[in-house]
Amino acid sequence: MRGVNADSHSAAAPPVTPSLRGRLAVPVSVLGAVVGAFAYVGTVDPGRPGHYPVCPLYRLTGLYCPGCGGLRSAHAFVHGDFLAALRDNAAGVLAYLAFAVVWTVWVVRAARGRPVRIELRPVQMWSLGVLLLVFTVVRNLPFGGWLHP
């Protein structure tokens, strides 16, 4: 048996770069799932009882959580009634818009073959948490009735 030189078979292979289709597969799949969810909520009216579960926090305490009214907000958003969407859940509408921005950045970076890293620093995470907490508290106070779903 002849001796095999390890160097002759271990030539460095060029790095494999996925095709554009491969790089966009995950963001396009995520968008498909989101569009599917919005299509379902747009078709099946959350204002009619029996299609969706009631918020457990609201059912037990009568208090609105930050997500209460989110399905009605999404339904109104799909139908182009943006004022109703804001009235039902303003935080939800901001989340829809934030998703659109983050998804667009994701697609552009993926298309260019650049890594996608969105890292929120602790101060940003705490700020988001505090904003959601303030939204929740205000919508449950007597003067926050305009934030009720």
Short mmCIF file of N, CA and C in Angstrom, two decimals:
data_model
loop_
_atom_site.label_atom_id
_atom_site.label_comp_id
_atom_site.label_asym_id
_atom_site.label_seq_id
_atom_site.Cartn_x
_atom_site.Cartn_y
_atom_site.Cartn_z
N MET A 1 0.85 -1.17 0.00
CA MET A 1 0.00 0.00 0.00
C MET A 1 0.89 1.22 0.00
N ARG A 2 0.56 2.10 -0.86
CA ARG A 2 1.36 3.33 -0.94
C ARG A 2 0.98 4.27 0.19
N GLY A 3 1.94 5.02 0.62
CA GLY A 3 1.68 6.04 1.63
C GLY A 3 0.92 7.21 1.03
N VAL A 4 -0.04 7.70 1.74
CA VAL A 4 -0.85 8.83 1.26
C VAL A 4 -0.41 10.06 2.00
N ASN A 5 -0.06 11.05 1.24
CA ASN A 5 0.34 12.32 1.82
C ASN A 5 -0.92 13.05 2.26
N ALA A 6 -1.02 13.36 3.51
CA ALA A 6 -2.22 14.01 4.05
C ALA A 6 -2.46 15.35 3.37
N ASP A 7 -1.40 16.02 2.98
CA ASP A 7 -1.56 17.34 2.37
C ASP A 7 -2.16 17.25 0.97
N SER A 8 -1.99 16.14 0.29
CA SER A 8 -2.48 16.06 -1.07
C SER A 8 -4.00 15.98 -1.12
N HIS A 9 -4.65 15.50 -0.08
CA HIS A 9 -6.10 15.37 -0.08
C HIS A 9 -6.80 16.42 0.78
N SER A 10 -6.06 17.22 1.44
CA SER A 10 -6.70 18.18 2.34
C SER A 10 -6.53 19.61 1.85
N ALA A 11 -6.51 19.77 0.57
CA ALA A 11 -6.42 21.12 0.03
C ALA A 11 -7.64 21.91 0.49
N ALA A 12 -7.41 23.11 0.88
CA ALA A 12 -8.50 23.94 1.40
C ALA A 12 -9.53 24.19 0.30
N ALA A 13 -10.74 23.76 0.59
CA ALA A 13 -11.83 23.98 -0.36
C ALA A 13 -12.32 25.41 -0.21
N PRO A 14 -12.72 26.01 -1.32
CA PRO A 14 -13.23 27.38 -1.20
C PRO A 14 -14.51 27.37 -0.37
N PRO A 15 -14.73 28.44 0.40
CA PRO A 15 -15.93 28.48 1.22
C PRO A 15 -17.19 28.41 0.35
N VAL A 16 -18.14 27.65 0.81
CA VAL A 16 -19.38 27.50 0.07
C VAL A 16 -20.30 28.64 0.45
N THR A 17 -20.70 29.40 -0.53
CA THR A 17 -21.65 30.48 -0.28
C THR A 17 -22.99 30.07 -0.84
N PRO A 18 -24.01 30.11 -0.03
CA PRO A 18 -25.32 29.69 -0.52
C PRO A 18 -25.81 30.62 -1.62
N SER A 19 -26.64 30.08 -2.48
CA SER A 19 -27.21 30.88 -3.55
C SER A 19 -28.16 31.91 -2.97
N LEU A 20 -28.55 32.84 -3.81
CA LEU A 20 -29.51 33.85 -3.39
C LEU A 20 -30.80 33.19 -2.91
N ARG A 21 -31.24 32.18 -3.63
CA ARG A 21 -32.45 31.45 -3.24
C ARG A 21 -32.29 30.84 -1.85
N GLY A 22 -31.13 30.26 -1.59
CA GLY A 22 -30.87 29.66 -0.28
C GLY A 22 -30.83 30.70 0.83
N ARG A 23 -30.24 31.85 0.54
CA ARG A 23 -30.14 32.89 1.56
C ARG A 23 -31.50 33.51 1.88
N LEU A 24 -32.41 33.51 0.90
CA LEU A 24 -33.72 34.13 1.12
C LEU A 24 -34.79 33.13 1.57
N ALA A 25 -34.45 31.85 1.63
CA ALA A 25 -35.45 30.83 1.95
C ALA A 25 -36.09 31.06 3.32
N VAL A 26 -35.29 31.33 4.33
CA VAL A 26 -35.86 31.48 5.68
C VAL A 26 -36.68 32.76 5.81
N PRO A 27 -36.17 33.94 5.38
CA PRO A 27 -37.02 35.12 5.51
C PRO A 27 -38.31 35.03 4.70
N VAL A 28 -38.25 34.42 3.53
CA VAL A 28 -39.46 34.28 2.72
C VAL A 28 -40.43 33.32 3.41
N SER A 29 -39.91 32.26 4.02
CA SER A 29 -40.77 31.32 4.76
C SER A 29 -41.42 32.00 5.95
N VAL A 30 -40.67 32.80 6.67
CA VAL A 30 -41.23 33.53 7.82
C VAL A 30 -42.33 34.47 7.34
N LEU A 31 -42.07 35.18 6.25
CA LEU A 31 -43.09 36.08 5.72
C LEU A 31 -44.34 35.29 5.31
N GLY A 32 -44.14 34.13 4.70
CA GLY A 32 -45.28 33.29 4.32
C GLY A 32 -46.13 32.90 5.52
N ALA A 33 -45.47 32.55 6.62
CA ALA A 33 -46.21 32.18 7.84
C ALA A 33 -46.97 33.38 8.40
N VAL A 34 -46.35 34.55 8.40
CA VAL A 34 -47.01 35.75 8.91
C VAL A 34 -48.18 36.14 8.02
N VAL A 35 -47.98 36.09 6.71
CA VAL A 35 -49.07 36.41 5.77
C VAL A 35 -50.21 35.41 5.95
N GLY A 36 -49.88 34.14 6.14
CA GLY A 36 -50.90 33.14 6.38
C GLY A 36 -51.71 33.42 7.64
N ALA A 37 -51.01 33.79 8.70
CA ALA A 37 -51.70 34.10 9.96
C ALA A 37 -52.60 35.32 9.80
N PHE A 38 -52.08 36.36 9.14
CA PHE A 38 -52.90 37.56 8.92
C PHE A 38 -54.07 37.26 8.00
N ALA A 39 -53.87 36.40 7.02
CA ALA A 39 -54.97 36.02 6.11
C ALA A 39 -56.06 35.30 6.89
N TYR A 40 -55.66 34.42 7.79
CA TYR A 40 -56.65 33.69 8.59
C TYR A 40 -57.43 34.66 9.48
N VAL A 41 -56.70 35.52 10.19
CA VAL A 41 -57.37 36.48 11.08
C VAL A 41 -58.21 37.46 10.27
N GLY A 42 -57.78 37.79 9.07
CA GLY A 42 -58.56 38.67 8.22
C GLY A 42 -59.84 38.02 7.73
N THR A 43 -59.82 36.71 7.61
CA THR A 43 -60.98 35.96 7.12
C THR A 43 -61.93 35.59 8.26
N VAL A 44 -61.38 35.15 9.38
CA VAL A 44 -62.19 34.71 10.52
C VAL A 44 -62.23 35.85 11.54
N ASP A 45 -63.33 36.55 11.59
CA ASP A 45 -63.50 37.76 12.41
C ASP A 45 -63.38 37.45 13.90
N PRO A 46 -62.40 38.04 14.58
CA PRO A 46 -62.26 37.82 16.01
C PRO A 46 -63.37 38.51 16.82
N GLY A 47 -64.13 39.39 16.18
CA GLY A 47 -65.24 40.05 16.88
C GLY A 47 -66.43 39.12 17.08
N ARG A 48 -66.46 38.02 16.36
CA ARG A 48 -67.53 37.02 16.52
C ARG A 48 -67.09 35.98 17.54
N PRO A 49 -67.91 35.72 18.53
CA PRO A 49 -67.51 34.76 19.56
C PRO A 49 -67.40 33.33 19.02
N GLY A 50 -66.53 32.57 19.67
CA GLY A 50 -66.40 31.16 19.36
C GLY A 50 -65.25 30.78 18.46
N HIS A 51 -64.56 31.75 17.87
CA HIS A 51 -63.47 31.40 16.96
C HIS A 51 -62.10 31.42 17.63
N TYR A 52 -61.94 32.24 18.63
CA TYR A 52 -60.65 32.39 19.29
C TYR A 52 -60.87 32.33 20.80
N PRO A 53 -59.86 31.88 21.54
CA PRO A 53 -60.01 31.85 23.00
C PRO A 53 -59.98 33.26 23.58
N VAL A 54 -60.60 33.42 24.73
CA VAL A 54 -60.57 34.69 25.44
C VAL A 54 -59.25 34.77 26.20
N CYS A 55 -58.71 35.97 26.30
CA CYS A 55 -57.47 36.18 27.05
C CYS A 55 -57.65 35.66 28.48
N PRO A 56 -56.77 34.77 28.94
CA PRO A 56 -56.92 34.23 30.30
C PRO A 56 -56.82 35.31 31.38
N LEU A 57 -55.94 36.29 31.20
CA LEU A 57 -55.83 37.36 32.20
C LEU A 57 -57.12 38.15 32.27
N TYR A 58 -57.69 38.47 31.11
CA TYR A 58 -58.94 39.22 31.09
C TYR A 58 -60.07 38.39 31.70
N ARG A 59 -60.12 37.12 31.37
CA ARG A 59 -61.17 36.24 31.89
C ARG A 59 -61.10 36.13 33.41
N LEU A 60 -59.89 36.03 33.96
CA LEU A 60 -59.74 35.85 35.41
C LEU A 60 -59.83 37.14 36.20
N THR A 61 -59.32 38.25 35.62
CA THR A 61 -59.21 39.48 36.41
C THR A 61 -60.00 40.65 35.86
N GLY A 62 -60.38 40.60 34.59
CA GLY A 62 -61.03 41.75 33.97
C GLY A 62 -60.03 42.81 33.52
N LEU A 63 -58.73 42.51 33.63
CA LEU A 63 -57.68 43.45 33.22
C LEU A 63 -57.22 43.12 31.80
N TYR A 64 -56.88 44.17 31.07
CA TYR A 64 -56.38 44.00 29.70
C TYR A 64 -54.87 43.81 29.73
N CYS A 65 -54.38 42.76 29.09
CA CYS A 65 -52.94 42.56 28.95
C CYS A 65 -52.47 43.36 27.72
N PRO A 66 -51.16 43.43 27.47
CA PRO A 66 -50.70 44.19 26.30
C PRO A 66 -51.18 43.59 24.98
N GLY A 67 -51.53 42.31 24.97
CA GLY A 67 -51.97 41.66 23.74
C GLY A 67 -53.47 41.71 23.52
N CYS A 68 -54.24 42.09 24.54
CA CYS A 68 -55.69 42.13 24.40
C CYS A 68 -56.09 43.06 23.25
N GLY A 69 -56.94 42.56 22.40
CA GLY A 69 -57.38 43.32 21.24
C GLY A 69 -56.47 43.15 20.04
N GLY A 70 -55.41 42.35 20.20
CA GLY A 70 -54.45 42.16 19.11
C GLY A 70 -55.06 41.50 17.88
N LEU A 71 -55.93 40.51 18.10
CA LEU A 71 -56.55 39.84 16.95
C LEU A 71 -57.52 40.78 16.24
N ARG A 72 -58.30 41.54 17.02
CA ARG A 72 -59.21 42.51 16.39
C ARG A 72 -58.41 43.58 15.65
N SER A 73 -57.28 43.96 16.24
CA SER A 73 -56.41 44.94 15.60
C SER A 73 -55.86 44.39 14.28
N ALA A 74 -55.42 43.15 14.29
CA ALA A 74 -54.89 42.54 13.06
C ALA A 74 -56.00 42.44 12.01
N HIS A 75 -57.21 42.08 12.43
CA HIS A 75 -58.34 41.97 11.50
C HIS A 75 -58.62 43.33 10.84
N ALA A 76 -58.66 44.38 11.66
CA ALA A 76 -58.90 45.72 11.13
C ALA A 76 -57.75 46.15 10.21
N PHE A 77 -56.53 45.83 10.60
CA PHE A 77 -55.34 46.19 9.81
C PHE A 77 -55.41 45.54 8.43
N VAL A 78 -55.76 44.25 8.39
CA VAL A 78 -55.86 43.52 7.12
C VAL A 78 -56.90 44.17 6.22
N HIS A 79 -57.97 44.67 6.83
CA HIS A 79 -59.05 45.27 6.05
C HIS A 79 -58.83 46.76 5.78
N GLY A 80 -57.65 47.27 6.15
CA GLY A 80 -57.31 48.65 5.85
C GLY A 80 -57.91 49.69 6.77
N ASP A 81 -58.51 49.26 7.87
CA ASP A 81 -59.10 50.18 8.84
C ASP A 81 -58.06 50.45 9.93
N PHE A 82 -57.11 51.33 9.60
CA PHE A 82 -55.97 51.55 10.48
C PHE A 82 -56.34 52.25 11.78
N LEU A 83 -57.34 53.11 11.75
CA LEU A 83 -57.77 53.75 13.01
C LEU A 83 -58.38 52.73 13.95
N ALA A 84 -59.19 51.82 13.44
CA ALA A 84 -59.75 50.76 14.28
C ALA A 84 -58.63 49.87 14.80
N ALA A 85 -57.64 49.58 13.96
CA ALA A 85 -56.51 48.75 14.38
C ALA A 85 -55.77 49.42 15.54
N LEU A 86 -55.53 50.73 15.44
CA LEU A 86 -54.89 51.46 16.53
C LEU A 86 -55.75 51.48 17.78
N ARG A 87 -57.05 51.65 17.60
CA ARG A 87 -57.96 51.68 18.74
C ARG A 87 -57.99 50.33 19.46
N ASP A 88 -57.97 49.24 18.69
CA ASP A 88 -58.04 47.91 19.30
C ASP A 88 -56.75 47.52 20.01
N ASN A 89 -55.60 47.86 19.46
CA ASN A 89 -54.33 47.58 20.12
C ASN A 89 -53.22 48.37 19.45
N ALA A 90 -52.94 49.53 19.99
CA ALA A 90 -51.91 50.42 19.41
C ALA A 90 -50.54 49.76 19.45
N ALA A 91 -50.25 49.03 20.52
CA ALA A 91 -48.94 48.36 20.61
C ALA A 91 -48.82 47.30 19.51
N GLY A 92 -49.91 46.63 19.19
CA GLY A 92 -49.89 45.63 18.13
C GLY A 92 -49.56 46.26 16.79
N VAL A 93 -50.17 47.39 16.49
CA VAL A 93 -49.89 48.07 15.21
C VAL A 93 -48.42 48.46 15.14
N LEU A 94 -47.87 48.95 16.24
CA LEU A 94 -46.44 49.29 16.25
C LEU A 94 -45.60 48.03 16.03
N ALA A 95 -46.04 46.91 16.59
CA ALA A 95 -45.31 45.66 16.39
C ALA A 95 -45.38 45.20 14.94
N TYR A 96 -46.54 45.38 14.28
CA TYR A 96 -46.65 45.01 12.86
C TYR A 96 -45.66 45.83 12.04
N LEU A 97 -45.60 47.12 12.32
CA LEU A 97 -44.71 48.00 11.57
C LEU A 97 -43.24 47.68 11.87
N ALA A 98 -42.94 47.38 13.14
CA ALA A 98 -41.56 47.01 13.50
C ALA A 98 -41.16 45.72 12.79
N PHE A 99 -42.10 44.76 12.72
CA PHE A 99 -41.80 43.52 12.00
C PHE A 99 -41.47 43.82 10.54
N ALA A 100 -42.24 44.69 9.92
CA ALA A 100 -42.01 45.02 8.51
C ALA A 100 -40.61 45.60 8.31
N VAL A 101 -40.19 46.47 9.21
CA VAL A 101 -38.86 47.09 9.10
C VAL A 101 -37.77 46.04 9.32
N VAL A 102 -37.90 45.24 10.39
CA VAL A 102 -36.89 44.22 10.69
C VAL A 102 -36.81 43.19 9.57
N TRP A 103 -37.97 42.77 9.05
CA TRP A 103 -37.98 41.79 7.97
C TRP A 103 -37.30 42.36 6.72
N THR A 104 -37.55 43.62 6.41
CA THR A 104 -36.92 44.24 5.24
C THR A 104 -35.41 44.30 5.39
N VAL A 105 -34.94 44.69 6.56
CA VAL A 105 -33.49 44.71 6.82
C VAL A 105 -32.92 43.30 6.67
N TRP A 106 -33.64 42.32 7.20
CA TRP A 106 -33.22 40.92 7.12
C TRP A 106 -33.06 40.49 5.66
N VAL A 107 -34.06 40.78 4.83
CA VAL A 107 -34.03 40.37 3.43
C VAL A 107 -32.89 41.06 2.68
N VAL A 108 -32.72 42.35 2.89
CA VAL A 108 -31.66 43.08 2.19
C VAL A 108 -30.30 42.53 2.57
N ARG A 109 -30.07 42.31 3.86
CA ARG A 109 -28.78 41.78 4.30
C ARG A 109 -28.56 40.36 3.79
N ALA A 110 -29.61 39.54 3.83
CA ALA A 110 -29.49 38.16 3.33
C ALA A 110 -29.21 38.16 1.83
N ALA A 111 -29.88 39.02 1.09
CA ALA A 111 -29.67 39.09 -0.37
C ALA A 111 -28.24 39.50 -0.70
N ARG A 112 -27.66 40.32 0.13
CA ARG A 112 -26.28 40.77 -0.09
C ARG A 112 -25.25 39.80 0.46
N GLY A 113 -25.73 38.73 1.11
CA GLY A 113 -24.82 37.74 1.68
C GLY A 113 -24.17 38.19 2.96
N ARG A 114 -24.75 39.17 3.61
CA ARG A 114 -24.20 39.68 4.86
C ARG A 114 -24.92 39.04 6.03
N PRO A 115 -24.23 38.85 7.13
CA PRO A 115 -24.88 38.22 8.29
C PRO A 115 -25.96 39.13 8.86
N VAL A 116 -26.96 38.50 9.39
CA VAL A 116 -28.07 39.23 9.98
C VAL A 116 -27.98 39.08 11.49
N ARG A 117 -27.68 40.17 12.14
CA ARG A 117 -27.61 40.15 13.60
C ARG A 117 -28.33 41.36 14.12
N ILE A 118 -29.41 41.10 14.80
CA ILE A 118 -30.12 42.18 15.46
C ILE A 118 -30.05 41.88 16.94
N GLU A 119 -29.24 42.64 17.60
CA GLU A 119 -29.04 42.43 19.02
C GLU A 119 -29.50 43.67 19.77
N LEU A 120 -30.44 43.44 20.65
CA LEU A 120 -30.89 44.54 21.50
C LEU A 120 -30.05 44.55 22.77
N ARG A 121 -29.55 45.71 23.10
CA ARG A 121 -28.78 45.85 24.33
C ARG A 121 -29.75 45.80 25.51
N PRO A 122 -29.25 45.55 26.69
CA PRO A 122 -30.13 45.48 27.87
C PRO A 122 -30.98 46.74 28.05
N VAL A 123 -30.42 47.91 27.79
CA VAL A 123 -31.20 49.13 27.97
C VAL A 123 -32.37 49.18 26.99
N GLN A 124 -32.17 48.66 25.80
CA GLN A 124 -33.26 48.62 24.82
C GLN A 124 -34.33 47.62 25.23
N MET A 125 -33.90 46.46 25.72
CA MET A 125 -34.87 45.45 26.19
C MET A 125 -35.67 45.99 27.37
N TRP A 126 -34.99 46.62 28.32
CA TRP A 126 -35.69 47.18 29.48
C TRP A 126 -36.65 48.29 29.04
N SER A 127 -36.22 49.10 28.08
CA SER A 127 -37.08 50.18 27.60
C SER A 127 -38.36 49.63 26.96
N LEU A 128 -38.23 48.58 26.15
CA LEU A 128 -39.40 47.95 25.56
C LEU A 128 -40.33 47.37 26.64
N GLY A 129 -39.72 46.74 27.62
CA GLY A 129 -40.50 46.18 28.73
C GLY A 129 -41.25 47.26 29.50
N VAL A 130 -40.57 48.37 29.78
CA VAL A 130 -41.20 49.47 30.50
C VAL A 130 -42.33 50.08 29.67
N LEU A 131 -42.10 50.25 28.37
CA LEU A 131 -43.17 50.80 27.50
C LEU A 131 -44.40 49.89 27.49
N LEU A 132 -44.19 48.58 27.40
CA LEU A 132 -45.32 47.66 27.44
C LEU A 132 -46.02 47.67 28.80
N LEU A 133 -45.24 47.79 29.86
CA LEU A 133 -45.82 47.86 31.20
C LEU A 133 -46.65 49.13 31.35
N VAL A 134 -46.14 50.27 30.90
CA VAL A 134 -46.87 51.54 30.98
C VAL A 134 -48.15 51.45 30.13
N PHE A 135 -48.03 50.90 28.93
CA PHE A 135 -49.20 50.71 28.07
C PHE A 135 -50.26 49.87 28.78
N THR A 136 -49.82 48.79 29.42
CA THR A 136 -50.75 47.89 30.13
C THR A 136 -51.41 48.60 31.30
N VAL A 137 -50.62 49.31 32.08
CA VAL A 137 -51.19 49.98 33.26
C VAL A 137 -52.16 51.07 32.83
N VAL A 138 -51.75 51.90 31.86
CA VAL A 138 -52.60 53.02 31.44
C VAL A 138 -53.91 52.52 30.84
N ARG A 139 -53.87 51.46 30.05
CA ARG A 139 -55.11 50.97 29.43
C ARG A 139 -56.06 50.38 30.45
N ASN A 140 -55.59 50.10 31.67
CA ASN A 140 -56.45 49.55 32.71
C ASN A 140 -56.88 50.58 33.75
N LEU A 141 -56.43 51.82 33.60
CA LEU A 141 -56.84 52.89 34.51
C LEU A 141 -58.07 53.60 33.94
N PRO A 142 -58.85 54.26 34.79
CA PRO A 142 -60.08 54.91 34.31
C PRO A 142 -59.82 55.91 33.17
N PHE A 143 -58.75 56.67 33.21
CA PHE A 143 -58.50 57.65 32.14
C PHE A 143 -57.88 57.02 30.90
N GLY A 144 -57.59 55.72 30.95
CA GLY A 144 -57.01 55.04 29.80
C GLY A 144 -58.03 54.26 28.99
N GLY A 145 -59.30 54.61 29.17
CA GLY A 145 -60.36 53.91 28.46
C GLY A 145 -60.21 53.98 26.95
N TRP A 146 -59.56 55.00 26.45
CA TRP A 146 -59.37 55.13 25.01
C TRP A 146 -58.41 54.05 24.48
N LEU A 147 -57.71 53.34 25.37
CA LEU A 147 -56.82 52.25 24.96
C LEU A 147 -57.45 50.88 25.12
N HIS A 148 -58.71 50.85 25.57
CA HIS A 148 -59.41 49.55 25.70
C HIS A 148 -59.69 48.99 24.32
N PRO A 149 -59.53 47.66 24.17
CA PRO A 149 -59.87 47.07 22.88
C PRO A 149 -61.39 47.08 22.62
#
